[in-house]
XYZ file of C-alpha atoms in Angstrom:
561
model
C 56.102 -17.180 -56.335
C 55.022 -16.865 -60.261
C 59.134 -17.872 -61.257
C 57.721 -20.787 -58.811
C 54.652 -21.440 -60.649
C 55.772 -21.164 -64.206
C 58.483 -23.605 -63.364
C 55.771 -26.667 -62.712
C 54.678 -28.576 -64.776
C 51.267 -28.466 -66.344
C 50.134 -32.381 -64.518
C 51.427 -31.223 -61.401
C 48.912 -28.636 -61.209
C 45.951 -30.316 -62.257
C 47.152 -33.222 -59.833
C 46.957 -30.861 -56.908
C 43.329 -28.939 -58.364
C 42.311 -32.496 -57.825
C 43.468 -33.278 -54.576
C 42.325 -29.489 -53.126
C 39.243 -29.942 -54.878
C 38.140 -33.614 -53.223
C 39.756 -31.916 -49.669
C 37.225 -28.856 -49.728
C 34.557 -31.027 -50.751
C 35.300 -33.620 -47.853
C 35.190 -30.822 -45.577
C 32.184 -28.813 -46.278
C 30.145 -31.976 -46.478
C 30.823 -33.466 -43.212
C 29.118 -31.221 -40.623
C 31.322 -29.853 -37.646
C 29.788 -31.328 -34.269
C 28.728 -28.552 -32.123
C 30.699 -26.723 -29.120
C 29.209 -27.444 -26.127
C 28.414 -24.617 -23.749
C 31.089 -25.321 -21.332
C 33.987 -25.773 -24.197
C 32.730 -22.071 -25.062
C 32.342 -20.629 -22.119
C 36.300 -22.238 -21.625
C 37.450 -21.119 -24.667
C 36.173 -17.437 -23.827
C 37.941 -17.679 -20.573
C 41.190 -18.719 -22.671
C 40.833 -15.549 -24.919
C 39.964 -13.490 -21.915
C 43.188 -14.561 -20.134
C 45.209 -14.070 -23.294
C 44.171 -10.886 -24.502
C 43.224 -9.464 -20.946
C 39.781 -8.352 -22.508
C 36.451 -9.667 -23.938
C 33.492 -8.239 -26.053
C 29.871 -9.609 -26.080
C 28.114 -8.007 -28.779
C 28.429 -4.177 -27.811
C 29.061 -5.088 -23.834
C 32.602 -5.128 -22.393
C 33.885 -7.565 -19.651
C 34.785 -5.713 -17.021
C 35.672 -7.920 -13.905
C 38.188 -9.615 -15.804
C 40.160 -11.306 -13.020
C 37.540 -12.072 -11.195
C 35.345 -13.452 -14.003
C 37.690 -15.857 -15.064
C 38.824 -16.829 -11.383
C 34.686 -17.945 -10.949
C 34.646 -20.333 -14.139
C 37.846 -21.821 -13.555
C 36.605 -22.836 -9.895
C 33.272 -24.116 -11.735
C 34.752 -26.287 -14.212
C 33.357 -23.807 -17.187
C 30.233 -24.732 -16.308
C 27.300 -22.592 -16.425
C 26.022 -20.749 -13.626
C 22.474 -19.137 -14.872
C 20.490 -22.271 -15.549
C 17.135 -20.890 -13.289
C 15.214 -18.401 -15.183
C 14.154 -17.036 -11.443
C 17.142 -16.381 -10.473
C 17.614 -14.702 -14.560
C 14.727 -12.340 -13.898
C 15.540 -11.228 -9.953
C 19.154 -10.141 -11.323
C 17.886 -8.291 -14.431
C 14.902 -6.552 -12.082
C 17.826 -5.693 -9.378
C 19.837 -3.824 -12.902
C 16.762 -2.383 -13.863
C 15.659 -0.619 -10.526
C 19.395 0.079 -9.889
C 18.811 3.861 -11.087
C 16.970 4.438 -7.852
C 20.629 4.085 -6.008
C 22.106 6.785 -8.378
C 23.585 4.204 -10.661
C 23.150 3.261 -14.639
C 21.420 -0.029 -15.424
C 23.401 0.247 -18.758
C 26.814 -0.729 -16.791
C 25.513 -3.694 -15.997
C 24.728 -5.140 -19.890
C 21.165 -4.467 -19.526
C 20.685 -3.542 -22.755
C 22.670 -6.390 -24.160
C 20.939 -8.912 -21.071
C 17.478 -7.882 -22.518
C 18.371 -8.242 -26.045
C 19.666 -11.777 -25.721
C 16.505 -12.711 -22.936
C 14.206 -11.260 -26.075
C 16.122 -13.364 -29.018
C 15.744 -16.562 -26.596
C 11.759 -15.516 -25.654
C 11.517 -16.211 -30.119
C 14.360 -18.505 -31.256
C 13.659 -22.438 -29.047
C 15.687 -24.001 -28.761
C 18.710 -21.461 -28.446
C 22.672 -22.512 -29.486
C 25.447 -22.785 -27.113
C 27.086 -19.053 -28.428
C 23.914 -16.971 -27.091
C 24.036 -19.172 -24.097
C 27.519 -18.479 -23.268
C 27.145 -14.872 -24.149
C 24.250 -14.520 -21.672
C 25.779 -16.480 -18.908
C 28.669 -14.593 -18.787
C 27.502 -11.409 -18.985
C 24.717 -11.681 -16.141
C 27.846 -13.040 -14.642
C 29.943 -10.224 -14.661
C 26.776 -7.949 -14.280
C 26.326 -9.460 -10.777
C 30.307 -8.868 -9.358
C 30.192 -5.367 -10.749
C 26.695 -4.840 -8.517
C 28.044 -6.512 -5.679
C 31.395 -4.920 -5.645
C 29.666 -1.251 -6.844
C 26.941 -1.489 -3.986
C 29.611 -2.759 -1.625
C 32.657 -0.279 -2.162
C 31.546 1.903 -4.314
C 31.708 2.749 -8.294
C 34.646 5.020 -7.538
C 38.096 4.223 -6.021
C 37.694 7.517 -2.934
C 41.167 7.764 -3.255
C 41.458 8.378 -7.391
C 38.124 8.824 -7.990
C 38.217 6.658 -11.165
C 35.715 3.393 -11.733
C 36.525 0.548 -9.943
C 35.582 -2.417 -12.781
C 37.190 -5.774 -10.608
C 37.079 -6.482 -7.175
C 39.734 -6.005 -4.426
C 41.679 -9.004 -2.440
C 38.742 -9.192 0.161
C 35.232 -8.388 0.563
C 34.801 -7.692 4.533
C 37.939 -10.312 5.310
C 35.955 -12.859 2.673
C 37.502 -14.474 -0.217
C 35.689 -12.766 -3.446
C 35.469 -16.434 -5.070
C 33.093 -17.189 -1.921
C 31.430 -14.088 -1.623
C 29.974 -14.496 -5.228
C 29.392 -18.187 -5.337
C 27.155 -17.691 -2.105
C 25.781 -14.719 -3.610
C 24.614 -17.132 -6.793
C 23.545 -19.467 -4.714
C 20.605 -17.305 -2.902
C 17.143 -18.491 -3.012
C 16.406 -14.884 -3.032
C 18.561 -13.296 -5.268
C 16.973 -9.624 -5.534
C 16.550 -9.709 -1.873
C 19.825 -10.214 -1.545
C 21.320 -7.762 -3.672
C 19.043 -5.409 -1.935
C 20.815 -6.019 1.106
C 24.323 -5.660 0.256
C 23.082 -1.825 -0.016
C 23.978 0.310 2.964
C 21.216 -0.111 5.387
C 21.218 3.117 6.923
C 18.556 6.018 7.279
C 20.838 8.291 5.560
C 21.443 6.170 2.606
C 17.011 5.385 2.574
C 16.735 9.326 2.851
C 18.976 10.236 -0.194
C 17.174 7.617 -2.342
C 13.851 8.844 -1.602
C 15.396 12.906 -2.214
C 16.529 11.139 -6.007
C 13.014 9.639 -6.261
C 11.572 12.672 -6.634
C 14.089 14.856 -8.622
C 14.072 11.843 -11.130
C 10.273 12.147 -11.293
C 10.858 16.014 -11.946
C 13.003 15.553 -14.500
C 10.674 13.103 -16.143
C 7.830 15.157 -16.171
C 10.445 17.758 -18.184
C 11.796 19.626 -15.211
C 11.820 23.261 -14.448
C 11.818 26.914 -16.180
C 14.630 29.006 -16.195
C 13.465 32.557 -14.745
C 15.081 35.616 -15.200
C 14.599 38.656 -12.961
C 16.213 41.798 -13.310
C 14.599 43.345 -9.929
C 14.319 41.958 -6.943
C 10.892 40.269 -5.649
C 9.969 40.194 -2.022
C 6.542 40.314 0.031
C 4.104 42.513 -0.874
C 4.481 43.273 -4.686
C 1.985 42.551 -7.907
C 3.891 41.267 -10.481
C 3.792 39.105 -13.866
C 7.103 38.012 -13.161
C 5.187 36.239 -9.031
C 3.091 33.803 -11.603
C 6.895 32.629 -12.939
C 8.244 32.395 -9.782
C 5.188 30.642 -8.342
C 5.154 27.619 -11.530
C 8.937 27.211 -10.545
C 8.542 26.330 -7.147
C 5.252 24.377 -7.378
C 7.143 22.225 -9.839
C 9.685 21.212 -7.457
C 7.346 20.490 -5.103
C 8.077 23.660 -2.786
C 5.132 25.301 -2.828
C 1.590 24.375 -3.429
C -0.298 24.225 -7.015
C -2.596 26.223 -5.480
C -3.028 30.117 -6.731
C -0.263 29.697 -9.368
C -1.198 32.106 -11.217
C -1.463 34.702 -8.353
C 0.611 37.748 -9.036
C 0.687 39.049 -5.337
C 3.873 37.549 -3.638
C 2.153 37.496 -0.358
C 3.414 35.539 3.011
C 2.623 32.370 2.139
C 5.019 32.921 -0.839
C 7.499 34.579 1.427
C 7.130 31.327 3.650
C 8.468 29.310 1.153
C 10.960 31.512 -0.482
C 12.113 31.323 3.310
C 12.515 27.846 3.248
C 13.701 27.239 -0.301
C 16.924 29.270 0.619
C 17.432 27.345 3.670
C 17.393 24.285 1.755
C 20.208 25.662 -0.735
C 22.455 27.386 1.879
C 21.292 30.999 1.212
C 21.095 33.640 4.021
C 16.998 32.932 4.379
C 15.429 36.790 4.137
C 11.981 35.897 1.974
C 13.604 37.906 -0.441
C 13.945 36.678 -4.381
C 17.080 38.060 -5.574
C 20.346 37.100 -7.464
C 21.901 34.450 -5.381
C 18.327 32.594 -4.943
C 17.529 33.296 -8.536
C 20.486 31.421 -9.190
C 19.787 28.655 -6.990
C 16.275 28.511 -8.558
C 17.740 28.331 -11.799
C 19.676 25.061 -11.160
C 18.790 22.466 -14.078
C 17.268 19.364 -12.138
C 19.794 17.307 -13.652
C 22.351 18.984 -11.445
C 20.688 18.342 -8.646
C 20.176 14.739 -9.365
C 24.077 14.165 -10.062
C 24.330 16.253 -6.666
C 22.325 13.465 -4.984
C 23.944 10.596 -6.773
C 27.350 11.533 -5.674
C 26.179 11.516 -2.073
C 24.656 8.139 -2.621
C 27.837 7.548 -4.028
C 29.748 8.488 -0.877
C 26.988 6.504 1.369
C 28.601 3.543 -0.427
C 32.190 4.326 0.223
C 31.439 4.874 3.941
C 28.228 3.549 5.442
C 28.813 -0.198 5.506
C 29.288 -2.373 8.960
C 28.633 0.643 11.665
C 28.363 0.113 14.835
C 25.226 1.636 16.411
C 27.200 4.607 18.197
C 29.331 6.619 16.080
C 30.355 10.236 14.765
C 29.559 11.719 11.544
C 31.656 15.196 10.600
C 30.008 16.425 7.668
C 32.819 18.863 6.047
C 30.550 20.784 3.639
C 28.162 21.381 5.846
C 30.343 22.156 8.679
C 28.187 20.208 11.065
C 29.360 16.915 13.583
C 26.596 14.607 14.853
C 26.523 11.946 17.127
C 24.287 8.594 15.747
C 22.878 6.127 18.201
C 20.974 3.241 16.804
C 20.692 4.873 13.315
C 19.067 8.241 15.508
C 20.930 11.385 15.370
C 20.953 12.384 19.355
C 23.211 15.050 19.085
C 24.652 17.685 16.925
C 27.106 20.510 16.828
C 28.217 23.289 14.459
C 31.934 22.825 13.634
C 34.832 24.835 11.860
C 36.606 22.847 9.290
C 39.375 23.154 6.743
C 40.158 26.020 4.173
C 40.319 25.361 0.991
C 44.322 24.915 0.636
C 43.984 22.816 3.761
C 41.239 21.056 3.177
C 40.165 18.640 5.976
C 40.327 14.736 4.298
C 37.830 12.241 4.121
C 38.487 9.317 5.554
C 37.032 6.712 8.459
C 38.498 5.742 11.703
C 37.609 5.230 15.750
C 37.859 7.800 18.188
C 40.308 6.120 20.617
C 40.814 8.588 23.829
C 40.459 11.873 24.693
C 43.179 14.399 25.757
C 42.769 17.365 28.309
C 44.398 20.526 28.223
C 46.554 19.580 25.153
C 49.892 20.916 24.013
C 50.243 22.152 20.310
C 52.963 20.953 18.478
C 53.262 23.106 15.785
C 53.626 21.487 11.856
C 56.661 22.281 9.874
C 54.056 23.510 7.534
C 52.337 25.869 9.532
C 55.858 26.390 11.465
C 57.337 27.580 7.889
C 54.280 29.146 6.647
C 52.980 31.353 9.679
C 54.654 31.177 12.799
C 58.350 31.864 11.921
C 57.451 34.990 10.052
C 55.476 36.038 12.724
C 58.342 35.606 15.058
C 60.630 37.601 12.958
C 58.572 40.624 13.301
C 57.425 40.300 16.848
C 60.523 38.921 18.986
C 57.862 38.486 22.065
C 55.553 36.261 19.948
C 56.561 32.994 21.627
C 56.180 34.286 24.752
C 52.951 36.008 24.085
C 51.053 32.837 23.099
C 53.058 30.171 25.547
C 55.040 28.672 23.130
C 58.595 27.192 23.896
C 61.127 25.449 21.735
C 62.611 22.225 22.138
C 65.507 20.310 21.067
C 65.027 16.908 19.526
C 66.093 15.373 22.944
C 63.011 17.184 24.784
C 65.586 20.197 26.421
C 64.169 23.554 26.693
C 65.989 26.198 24.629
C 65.857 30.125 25.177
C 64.466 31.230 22.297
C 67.432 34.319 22.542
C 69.838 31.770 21.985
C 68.875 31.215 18.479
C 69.587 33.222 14.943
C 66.072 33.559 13.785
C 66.961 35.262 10.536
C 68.552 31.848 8.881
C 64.820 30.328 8.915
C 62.662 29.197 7.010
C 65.594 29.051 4.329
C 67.501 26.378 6.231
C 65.502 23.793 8.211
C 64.246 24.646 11.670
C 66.063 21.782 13.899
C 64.246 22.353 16.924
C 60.278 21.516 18.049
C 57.936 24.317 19.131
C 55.042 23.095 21.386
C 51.972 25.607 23.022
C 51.265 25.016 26.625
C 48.016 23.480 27.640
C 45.828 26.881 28.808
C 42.801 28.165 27.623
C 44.462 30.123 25.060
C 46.010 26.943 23.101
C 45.090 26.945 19.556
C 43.285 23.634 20.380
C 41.283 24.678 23.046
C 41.165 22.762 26.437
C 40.172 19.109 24.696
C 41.099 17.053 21.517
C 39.593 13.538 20.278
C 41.985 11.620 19.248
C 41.824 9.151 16.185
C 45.197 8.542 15.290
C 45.929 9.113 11.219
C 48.542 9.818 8.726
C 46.569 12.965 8.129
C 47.275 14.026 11.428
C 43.426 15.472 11.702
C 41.517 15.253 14.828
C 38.900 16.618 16.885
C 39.246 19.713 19.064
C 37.857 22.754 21.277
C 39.490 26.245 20.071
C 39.665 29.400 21.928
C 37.830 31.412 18.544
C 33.882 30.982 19.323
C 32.602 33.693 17.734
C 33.713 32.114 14.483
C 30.717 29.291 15.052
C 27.944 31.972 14.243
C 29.289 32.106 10.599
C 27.509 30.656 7.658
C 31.036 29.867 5.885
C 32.600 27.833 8.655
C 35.986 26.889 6.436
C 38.834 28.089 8.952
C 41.007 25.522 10.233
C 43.869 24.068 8.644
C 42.687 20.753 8.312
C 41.281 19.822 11.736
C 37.856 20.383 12.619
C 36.645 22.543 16.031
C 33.719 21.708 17.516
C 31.583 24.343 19.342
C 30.033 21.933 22.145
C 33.215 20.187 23.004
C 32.254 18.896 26.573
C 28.636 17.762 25.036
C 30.702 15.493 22.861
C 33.085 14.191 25.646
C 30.378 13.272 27.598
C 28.586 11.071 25.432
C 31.555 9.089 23.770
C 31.856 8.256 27.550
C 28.589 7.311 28.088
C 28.013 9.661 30.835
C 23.861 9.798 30.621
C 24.338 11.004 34.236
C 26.653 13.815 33.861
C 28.858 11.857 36.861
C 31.734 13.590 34.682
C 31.421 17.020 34.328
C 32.912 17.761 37.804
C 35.787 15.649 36.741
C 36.323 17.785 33.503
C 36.065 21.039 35.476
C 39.067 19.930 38.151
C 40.994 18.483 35.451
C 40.728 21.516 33.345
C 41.308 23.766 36.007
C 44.740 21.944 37.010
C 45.888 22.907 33.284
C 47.643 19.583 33.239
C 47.769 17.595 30.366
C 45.638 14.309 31.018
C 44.390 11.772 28.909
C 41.134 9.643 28.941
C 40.717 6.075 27.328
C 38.112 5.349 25.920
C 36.526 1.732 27.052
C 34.390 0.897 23.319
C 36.474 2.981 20.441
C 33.794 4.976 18.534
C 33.694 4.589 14.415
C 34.426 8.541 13.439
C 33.784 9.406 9.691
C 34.321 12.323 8.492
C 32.395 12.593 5.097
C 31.907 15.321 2.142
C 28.506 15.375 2.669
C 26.918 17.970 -0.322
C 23.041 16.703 0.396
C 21.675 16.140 3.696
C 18.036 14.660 4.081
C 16.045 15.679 7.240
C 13.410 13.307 9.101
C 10.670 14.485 7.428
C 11.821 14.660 4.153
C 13.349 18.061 3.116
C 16.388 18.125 0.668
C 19.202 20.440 1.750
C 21.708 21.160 -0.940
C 25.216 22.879 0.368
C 27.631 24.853 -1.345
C 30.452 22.501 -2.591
C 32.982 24.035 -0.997
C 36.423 21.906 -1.891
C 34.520 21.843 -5.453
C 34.510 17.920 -5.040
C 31.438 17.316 -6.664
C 32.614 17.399 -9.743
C 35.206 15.147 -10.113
C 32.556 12.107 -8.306
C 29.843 12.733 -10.988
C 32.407 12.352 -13.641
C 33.516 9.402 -12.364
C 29.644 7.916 -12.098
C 29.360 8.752 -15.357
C 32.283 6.779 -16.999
C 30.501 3.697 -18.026
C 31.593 0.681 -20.168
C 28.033 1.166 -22.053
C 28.407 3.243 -25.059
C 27.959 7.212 -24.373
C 24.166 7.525 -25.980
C 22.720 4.913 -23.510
C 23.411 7.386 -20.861
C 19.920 8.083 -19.509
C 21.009 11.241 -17.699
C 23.002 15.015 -19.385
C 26.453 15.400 -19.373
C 25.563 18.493 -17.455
């Protein structure tokens, strides 16, 4: 380039200073006409398709596809002309903590900002217009696809920041453009919510740990003896403040030393509510419990809320809730719980899944056939060492065209190292490992339902047994009502079926919605917040996940606890 330069001559450059210096001045004195709002709000859509992403001041797009789907169907136009409809959306972000989520994922921040520059800069220009527009646009899909499905994909428990094919077999396009088009937007939004008890219960329980937390939560206390009813001691004034600030025990004598019964009332109650063995006595276990920041139990609530989300939407009235971590089963009839049983459930390495489905008929004096799993893992070892094992618990082999074998006629010894050909099945009888009924809601899981022969394993407060499926205690209780037997016209039929130890199965005429749920906080009818041990240690991984946000990290209103 300077051999170039030195090479032309000196009127050729002063010919072209001219002619640059007459262009620049043409330009910069003839003022560009203005974008309008829908050539920016197209040309935002171009960069968005091109680059697959798009910033608005600190905000991030996050419903890409589905963003740029709604414009293109609009002609670029604008969709937030009604400042109504402006302030119902940002009030629905605002008052979104209450449902366990963060305003700041929805550009509230950024939506305020740009509501205050317009409030002191009339009239505005078309780039703050487009900016706004588009993100109150893409605040609204990720509310109606976070209240409707959830935050979290269940199955990788990683945000969820576009929408799926189909919201409840409706095109998304439609299901937002009707959404915009309500004359009562926050009312709307309100009711894409699950409208269930049990969702209404867990908001209320986060009500009032979030108004704990901001009046600066709880003390830590620290006792190296235990407390229990009728001591005198500094350390009863501690343990008093702690539980008047959560609200379980009256303000009233606080400063009492003497841990008298009223205290030992509520010490009872305290440890029911966070699955202690209740004994009115204040040692390490229920210090520990007391010692829970309040910001743990919050994220313990939101994740529920969280899992209301996944699973509550379009019930019918009748249907059963399994609650795994509470090892519980109840039966819901027009929103009412009108029946409940304790239930066994699966171990930690075979945990029992979540998942929803319809109970679709009942089976009778069911045969076992045993999983290569717990063939591999259990049975043929136990075989091995007891050659009358099969015999002893009723189970015969089969080959894979349904012929008996003798069980003599095989070489035991070459299993589990080569695959077991053959099927082994346990007669119906009283002594079948699934009892003398199963409910069947067919799955890939291959979970279900059933009676077992094992009651005295009900009593337990660690219920985690099974190997996946989940026993209930009142078996016949259940059967009954997912028949609608209100007479009992029934349970003489059960008895002679039962007694005929034939395997028979019952359709059901209505298939009852099953869910079986991870259910960490439970919410009774008055009120009363019952936190359970996480026993799969799931927890963790949803309040992660709620906590991934597209706002930056330091507009997080709650700990990384």
């Amino acid at each position: 380039m300077q051999l170039w330069k030195m090479q032309m001559p000196l009127c050729s450059w002063k010919f072209i200073s001219i002619t640059l210096g007459i262009f620049f001045v043409c330009v910069t004195s003839s003022p560009a006409l203005p974008e309008s709002l829908t050539d920016i709000i197209r040309h935002r859509i171009d960069t968005l398709r091109t680059y697959k992403e798009l910033t608005i001041g600190e905000a991030k797009i996050a419903s890409t596809t589905m963003l740029a789907l709604l414009y293109e169907k609009n002609q670029f136009n604008p969709f937030w002309t009604n400042s109504d409809k402006i302030n119902a959306l940002i009030k629905s972000i605002r008052e979104i903590k209450a449902d366990g989520l963060e305003p700041e994922d929805y550009h509230y921040s950024e939506i305020r900002g740009l509501q205050a520059f317009f409030e002191h800069n009339d009239p505005a220009n078309n780039l703050n217009k487009a900016d706004l527009d588009m993100l109150l646009t893409d605040a609204l899909i990720l509310l109606k696809y976070h209240l409707v499905f959830g935050k979290l994909d269940p199955e990788q428990l990683n945000p969820i920041w576009d929408f799926h094919p189909e919201i409840n077999d409706q095109d998304p396009i439609v299901a937002v453009k009707e959404l915009l088009a309500s004359k009562d937007l926050f009312t709307s939004i309100n009711k894409l919510k699950p409208q269930r008890s049990i969702y209404a219960k867990l908001k209320s329980a986060l009500a009032h740990y979030l108004s704990i937390f901001a009046a600066g939560g709880w003390q830590s206390i620290f006792f190296e003896v235990s407390l229990k009813k009728g001591m005198h001691d500094d350390r009863v004034i501690s343990l008093r403040q702690r539980l008047a600030v959560s609200g379980d025990l009256s303000t009233s004598n606080i400063n009492d030393d003497h841990f008298d019964a009223h205290l030992e009332k509520a010490i009872f109650q305290f440890q029911k509510q966070h699955s202690l063995t209740p004994d009115g006595v204040v040692g390490r276990k229920t210090i520990a419990a007391l010692n829970v920041p309040v910001t743990k139990r919050i994220n313990q609530i939101r994740a529920n809320l969280e899992r209301a989300r996944w699973s509550l939407h379009a019930l019918k009235d009748r249907f059963v809730l399994v609650d795994i971590a509470g090892s519980e089963i109840f039966f819901y009839d027009r929103d009412n719980i009108i029946w409940k049983s304790r239930v066994q459930v699966g171990q930690p390495f075979g945990m029992t899944p979540v998942f929803r489905n319809n109970i679709r008929y009942l089976e009778f004096n069911p045969t076992w056939t045993i999983p290569p799993t717990i063939l591999n893992e259990t049975i043929l070892p136990e075989i091995k060492k007891d050659p009358q094992y099969l015999a002893k618990h009723q189970i015969n082999i089969f080959d894979q065209r349904e012929r008996k074998l003798d069980p003599d006629s095989l070489d035991w010894n070459q299993y589990p190292e080569k695959r077991f050909p053959h099927i082994l099945r346990q007669a119906p009888g009283p002594n079948n490992v699934l009892g003398l009924v199963k409910f069947m809601f067919p799955n890939a899981y291959m979970v279900y339902l059933n009676d077992t022969p094992v009651k005295n394993l009900f009593s337990t407060n660690n219920r985690t047994f099974s190997l996946g499926c989940i026993q209930v205690e009142k078996p016949f209780e259940l059967a009954q009502l997912l028949l609608n037997d209100s007479n009992q016209r029934h349970q003489n039929e059960f008895k002679k079926i039962i007694a005929s130890q034939k395997t028979q199965i019952v359709h059901l005429k209505d298939p009852v919605p099953i869910l079986l749920l991870y259910w960490t906080v439970d919410v009774d009818n008055s009120g009363i917040v019952y936190f359970k041990e996480d026993i799969y240690n799931r927890d963790k991984a949803v309040i992660k996940g709620l906590k991934a946000s597209l706002a930056p990290a330091d507009k997080s209103s709650y700990d990384n606890k």
